Tab-separated table of C-alpha atoms in Angstrom:
chain	number	residue	atom	x	y	z
R	448	UNK	CA	2.986	-19.828	-7.116
R	449	UNK	CA	3.696	-16.071	-7.081
R	450	UNK	CA	6.811	-14.996	-8.982
R	451	UNK	CA	8.823	-11.888	-8.391
R	452	UNK	CA	12.215	-10.349	-9.108
R	453	UNK	CA	13.868	-6.969	-9.001
R	454	UNK	CA	13.602	-4.585	-11.950
R	455	UNK	CA	16.878	-3.767	-13.776
R	456	UNK	CA	18.706	-0.706	-12.564
R	457	UNK	CA	18.514	0.689	-16.112
R	458	UNK	CA	14.731	0.777	-15.976
R	459	UNK	CA	14.659	2.642	-12.706
R	460	UNK	CA	17.201	5.117	-14.123
R	461	UNK	CA	14.983	5.682	-17.151
R	462	UNK	CA	11.990	6.175	-14.921
R	463	UNK	CA	13.846	8.829	-12.934
R	464	UNK	CA	14.225	10.968	-16.085
R	465	UNK	CA	10.500	11.019	-16.819
R	466	UNK	CA	8.469	10.453	-13.638
R	467	UNK	CA	6.779	13.311	-11.775
R	468	UNK	CA	7.493	13.751	-8.098
R	469	UNK	CA	4.606	14.232	-5.728
R	470	UNK	CA	4.167	14.470	-1.990
R	471	UNK	CA	2.737	11.078	-1.260
R	472	UNK	CA	5.358	9.994	1.248
R	473	UNK	CA	4.037	8.646	4.517
R	474	UNK	CA	5.022	8.697	8.110
R	475	UNK	CA	5.420	5.534	10.145
R	476	UNK	CA	3.056	5.170	13.070
R	477	UNK	CA	4.296	3.999	16.469
R	478	UNK	CA	2.478	3.024	19.632
R	479	UNK	CA	2.783	5.310	22.668
R	480	UNK	CA	5.122	4.106	25.390
R	481	UNK	CA	3.201	2.908	28.457
R	482	UNK	CA	3.604	4.840	31.687
R	483	UNK	CA	4.748	3.217	34.934
R	484	UNK	CA	2.202	1.472	37.149
R	485	UNK	CA	0.750	3.712	39.874
R	486	UNK	CA	2.452	3.596	43.253
R	487	UNK	CA	0.602	2.175	46.242
R	488	UNK	CA	-0.792	4.847	48.532
R	489	UNK	CA	-1.477	3.965	52.160
R	490	UNK	CA	-5.107	4.568	53.059
R	491	UNK	CA	-5.718	6.849	56.058
R	492	UNK	CA	-8.957	5.032	56.850
R	493	UNK	CA	-9.076	1.250	56.305
R	494	UNK	CA	-12.503	0.962	57.922
R	495	UNK	CA	-15.301	-0.810	56.056
R	496	UNK	CA	-17.971	1.454	54.613
R	497	UNK	CA	-15.762	4.566	54.286
R	498	UNK	CA	-16.211	6.547	51.072
R	499	UNK	CA	-13.378	7.347	48.694
R	500	UNK	CA	-13.295	10.994	49.697
R	501	UNK	CA	-12.564	10.552	53.429
R	502	UNK	CA	-12.478	8.351	56.519
R	503	UNK	CA	-15.518	6.884	58.256
R	504	UNK	CA	-15.314	9.459	61.069
R	505	UNK	CA	-15.464	12.360	58.576
R	506	UNK	CA	-11.749	13.184	58.374
R	507	UNK	CA	-10.274	13.646	54.938
R	508	UNK	CA	-7.805	11.171	53.459
R	509	UNK	CA	-6.539	9.390	50.325
R	510	UNK	CA	-7.753	5.887	49.603
R	511	UNK	CA	-6.498	3.435	46.950
R	512	UNK	CA	-8.451	0.198	46.744
R	513	UNK	CA	-7.164	-3.154	45.559
R	514	UNK	CA	-9.594	-3.026	42.602
R	515	UNK	CA	-8.203	0.341	41.466
R	516	UNK	CA	-4.608	-0.903	41.629
R	517	UNK	CA	-5.516	-4.066	39.754
R	518	UNK	CA	-7.243	-2.078	36.989
R	519	UNK	CA	-4.246	0.215	36.496
R	520	UNK	CA	-1.839	-2.705	36.446
R	521	UNK	CA	-3.957	-4.443	33.803
R	522	UNK	CA	-4.005	-1.336	31.582
R	523	UNK	CA	-0.226	-0.940	31.845
R	524	UNK	CA	0.269	-4.598	30.958
R	525	UNK	CA	-1.919	-4.271	27.851
R	526	UNK	CA	-0.023	-1.170	26.725
R	527	UNK	CA	3.294	-3.018	26.929
R	528	UNK	CA	1.997	-5.965	24.900
R	529	UNK	CA	0.161	-3.962	22.193
R	530	UNK	CA	1.856	-4.336	18.751
R	531	UNK	CA	3.366	-1.408	16.843
R	532	UNK	CA	1.401	-0.728	13.631
R	533	UNK	CA	4.348	-0.053	11.294
R	534	UNK	CA	3.546	0.234	7.602
R	535	UNK	CA	5.834	-1.316	5.007
R	536	UNK	CA	6.042	-0.955	1.223
R	537	UNK	CA	3.800	-3.154	-0.897
R	538	UNK	CA	5.793	-5.255	-3.360
R	539	UNK	CA	6.017	-8.698	-4.873
R	540	UNK	CA	7.020	-10.333	-1.587
R	541	UNK	CA	3.959	-9.383	0.475
R	542	UNK	CA	1.190	-9.165	-2.131
R	543	UNK	CA	-0.476	-11.108	-4.907
R	544	UNK	CA	-0.873	-9.298	-8.235
R	545	UNK	CA	-3.289	-10.020	-11.064
R	546	UNK	CA	-3.551	-8.407	-14.517
R	547	UNK	CA	-6.810	-8.812	-16.431
R	548	UNK	CA	-7.953	-7.125	-19.659
R	549	UNK	CA	-11.456	-5.668	-19.293
R	550	UNK	CA	-14.201	-5.237	-21.921
R	551	UNK	CA	-14.758	-1.605	-20.917
R	552	UNK	CA	-13.189	0.844	-21.278
R	553	UNK	CA	-11.900	-0.346	-24.634
R	554	UNK	CA	-8.236	-1.451	-24.732
R	555	UNK	CA	-7.828	-1.372	-20.941
R	556	UNK	CA	-6.414	-3.744	-18.357
R	557	UNK	CA	-6.896	-3.801	-14.570
R	558	UNK	CA	-4.063	-4.470	-12.115
R	559	UNK	CA	-5.138	-5.723	-8.687
R	560	UNK	CA	-2.758	-5.914	-5.725
R	561	UNK	CA	-3.861	-7.752	-2.565
R	562	UNK	CA	-1.938	-7.419	0.703
R	563	UNK	CA	-1.093	-10.957	1.835
R	564	UNK	CA	1.275	-9.843	4.607
R	565	UNK	CA	0.662	-9.291	8.321
R	566	UNK	CA	1.277	-5.514	8.288
R	567	UNK	CA	-0.361	-2.590	6.466
R	568	UNK	CA	1.533	-1.758	3.280
R	569	UNK	CA	1.752	1.362	1.119
R	570	UNK	CA	1.231	1.358	-2.649
R	571	UNK	CA	3.282	4.418	-3.503
R	572	UNK	CA	3.027	6.419	-6.729
R	573	UNK	CA	2.268	4.156	-9.734
R	574	UNK	CA	3.324	0.739	-11.046
R	575	UNK	CA	6.385	0.484	-13.273
R	576	UNK	CA	5.329	-1.730	-16.179
R	577	UNK	CA	7.434	-3.733	-18.594
R	578	UNK	CA	6.145	-6.109	-21.247
R	579	UNK	CA	8.681	-8.742	-22.256
R	580	UNK	CA	12.048	-6.969	-22.762
R	581	UNK	CA	10.563	-3.518	-23.393
R	582	UNK	CA	13.206	-0.781	-23.083
R	583	UNK	CA	10.936	2.175	-22.306
R	584	UNK	CA	8.829	3.028	-19.278
R	585	UNK	CA	5.088	3.758	-19.688
R	586	UNK	CA	4.190	7.136	-18.209
R	587	UNK	CA	1.547	7.705	-15.512
R	588	UNK	CA	-1.801	9.391	-16.070
R	589	UNK	CA	-1.224	12.477	-13.922
R	590	UNK	CA	-4.928	13.245	-13.504
R	591	UNK	CA	-5.271	9.980	-11.570
R	592	UNK	CA	-2.858	10.992	-8.797
R	593	UNK	CA	-4.622	10.525	-5.408
R	594	UNK	CA	-4.491	13.058	-2.585
R	595	UNK	CA	-2.924	10.521	-0.222
R	596	UNK	CA	-0.912	7.344	-0.545
R	597	UNK	CA	-2.946	4.147	-1.023
R	598	UNK	CA	-2.461	2.053	2.128
R	599	UNK	CA	-3.692	-1.546	2.287
R	600	UNK	CA	-4.518	-3.321	5.524
R	601	UNK	CA	-3.826	-7.078	5.486
R	602	UNK	CA	-6.336	-8.650	3.109
R	603	UNK	CA	-7.243	-5.398	1.342
R	604	UNK	CA	-6.711	-4.678	-2.374
R	605	UNK	CA	-5.553	-1.702	-4.421
R	606	UNK	CA	-5.874	-1.070	-8.151
R	607	UNK	CA	-4.300	0.559	-11.188
R	608	UNK	CA	-5.794	0.939	-14.643
R	609	UNK	CA	-3.702	0.394	-17.765
R	610	UNK	CA	-4.581	2.089	-21.051
R	611	UNK	CA	-3.028	-0.360	-23.485
R	612	UNK	CA	-3.485	1.266	-26.883
R	613	UNK	CA	-5.181	4.145	-28.672
R	614	UNK	CA	-8.801	3.429	-29.556
R	615	UNK	CA	-8.473	5.343	-32.830
R	616	UNK	CA	-5.408	3.404	-33.944
R	617	UNK	CA	-3.111	6.426	-33.731
R	618	UNK	CA	-0.520	4.642	-31.599
R	619	UNK	CA	2.771	3.388	-33.006
R	620	UNK	CA	4.885	0.235	-32.534
R	621	UNK	CA	1.868	-1.936	-31.827
R	622	UNK	CA	2.829	-5.399	-30.609
R	623	UNK	CA	1.622	-8.249	-28.398
R	624	UNK	CA	3.133	-8.706	-24.956
R	625	UNK	CA	3.492	-12.218	-23.541
R	626	UNK	CA	5.043	-11.424	-20.184
R	627	UNK	CA	4.370	-8.536	-17.798
R	628	UNK	CA	6.602	-7.346	-14.958
R	629	UNK	CA	5.051	-4.999	-12.400
R	630	UNK	CA	7.601	-2.958	-10.460
R	631	UNK	CA	6.960	-1.095	-7.199
R	632	UNK	CA	8.342	2.278	-6.128
R	633	UNK	CA	9.632	3.093	-2.653
R	634	UNK	CA	9.012	6.050	-0.334
R	635	UNK	CA	10.586	8.520	-2.750
R	636	UNK	CA	9.767	8.793	-6.470
R	637	UNK	CA	11.593	6.320	-8.721
R	638	UNK	CA	13.238	4.500	-5.804
R	639	UNK	CA	13.288	0.713	-5.520
R	640	UNK	CA	10.250	-0.506	-3.566
R	641	UNK	CA	11.320	-4.144	-3.395
R	642	UNK	CA	10.725	-7.292	-5.464
R	643	UNK	CA	8.638	-6.997	-8.606
R	644	UNK	CA	5.668	-9.215	-9.477
R	645	UNK	CA	4.974	-11.186	-12.652
R	646	UNK	CA	1.211	-11.672	-12.987
R	647	UNK	CA	-0.094	-14.157	-15.532
R	648	UNK	CA	-1.384	-12.805	-18.850
R	649	UNK	CA	-3.989	-14.382	-21.152
R	650	UNK	CA	-2.620	-17.145	-23.374
R	651	UNK	CA	-3.038	-14.966	-26.460
R	652	UNK	CA	-1.039	-12.162	-24.856
R	653	UNK	CA	-1.929	-8.468	-24.532
R	654	UNK	CA	-1.751	-5.958	-27.386
R	655	UNK	CA	-0.267	-2.533	-26.632
R	656	UNK	CA	1.247	0.388	-28.522
R	657	UNK	CA	3.213	3.591	-27.908
R	658	UNK	CA	0.285	5.229	-26.094
R	659	UNK	CA	0.566	2.731	-23.219
R	660	UNK	CA	-0.102	4.526	-19.898
R	661	UNK	CA	-0.970	3.597	-16.324
R	662	UNK	CA	-2.838	5.240	-13.444
R	663	UNK	CA	-1.473	5.810	-9.984
R	664	UNK	CA	-2.325	3.170	-7.379
R	665	UNK	CA	-5.886	3.742	-6.188
R	666	UNK	CA	-8.219	2.248	-3.598
R	667	UNK	CA	-11.264	1.996	-5.875
R	668	UNK	CA	-11.482	-0.273	-8.908
R	669	UNK	CA	-13.979	1.934	-10.747
R	670	UNK	CA	-11.709	4.950	-10.277
R	671	UNK	CA	-8.776	3.006	-11.730
R	672	UNK	CA	-10.784	2.218	-14.864
R	673	UNK	CA	-12.170	5.715	-15.356
R	674	UNK	CA	-9.091	7.070	-17.174
């Protein structure tokens, strides 16, 4: 069963002091409003065999056939019934989140978010991570910032790479995390994007230190693990 809860206000306030704003906001899409069905035009020549450009005796006129009216009515009906493709924010209520340490790169973990909702959702900025009761917010890897927001269609997945600790042992405050909370940002930097997710960690926990960093949300798994 997927678990989720909101991040503390204190964490979001701390994030606001350190996070970098970017222009990855998105615009909602909306379907065009259908036009009215075409009005019936009285034909000037109802005779069989007349072409659409004039009457059978050669006089000019306007002709609207039953097939043409039926086609236009069908198109208008489809336009009215077509759904509006409105994107929402990805968060713990409409996704499943997994967190798995990887053998390479060394000391890295991969976050995977899969859209389980019925609408496209936006993974904005980068995940807000917290191990156990950690009181500081890991910073993003700025070089990983994508040119556009990562949008997931229903069933699609997005990724973020986590650099857990320094390979050369230069990090401080090394400890093992037993619980991970993944927070989501909203349309503006450091805003609340909705319920958090709590993905399962290995039974032995995950080691991290003061160099803990995370990439922005990306569409490609290899890209997420390249930092």
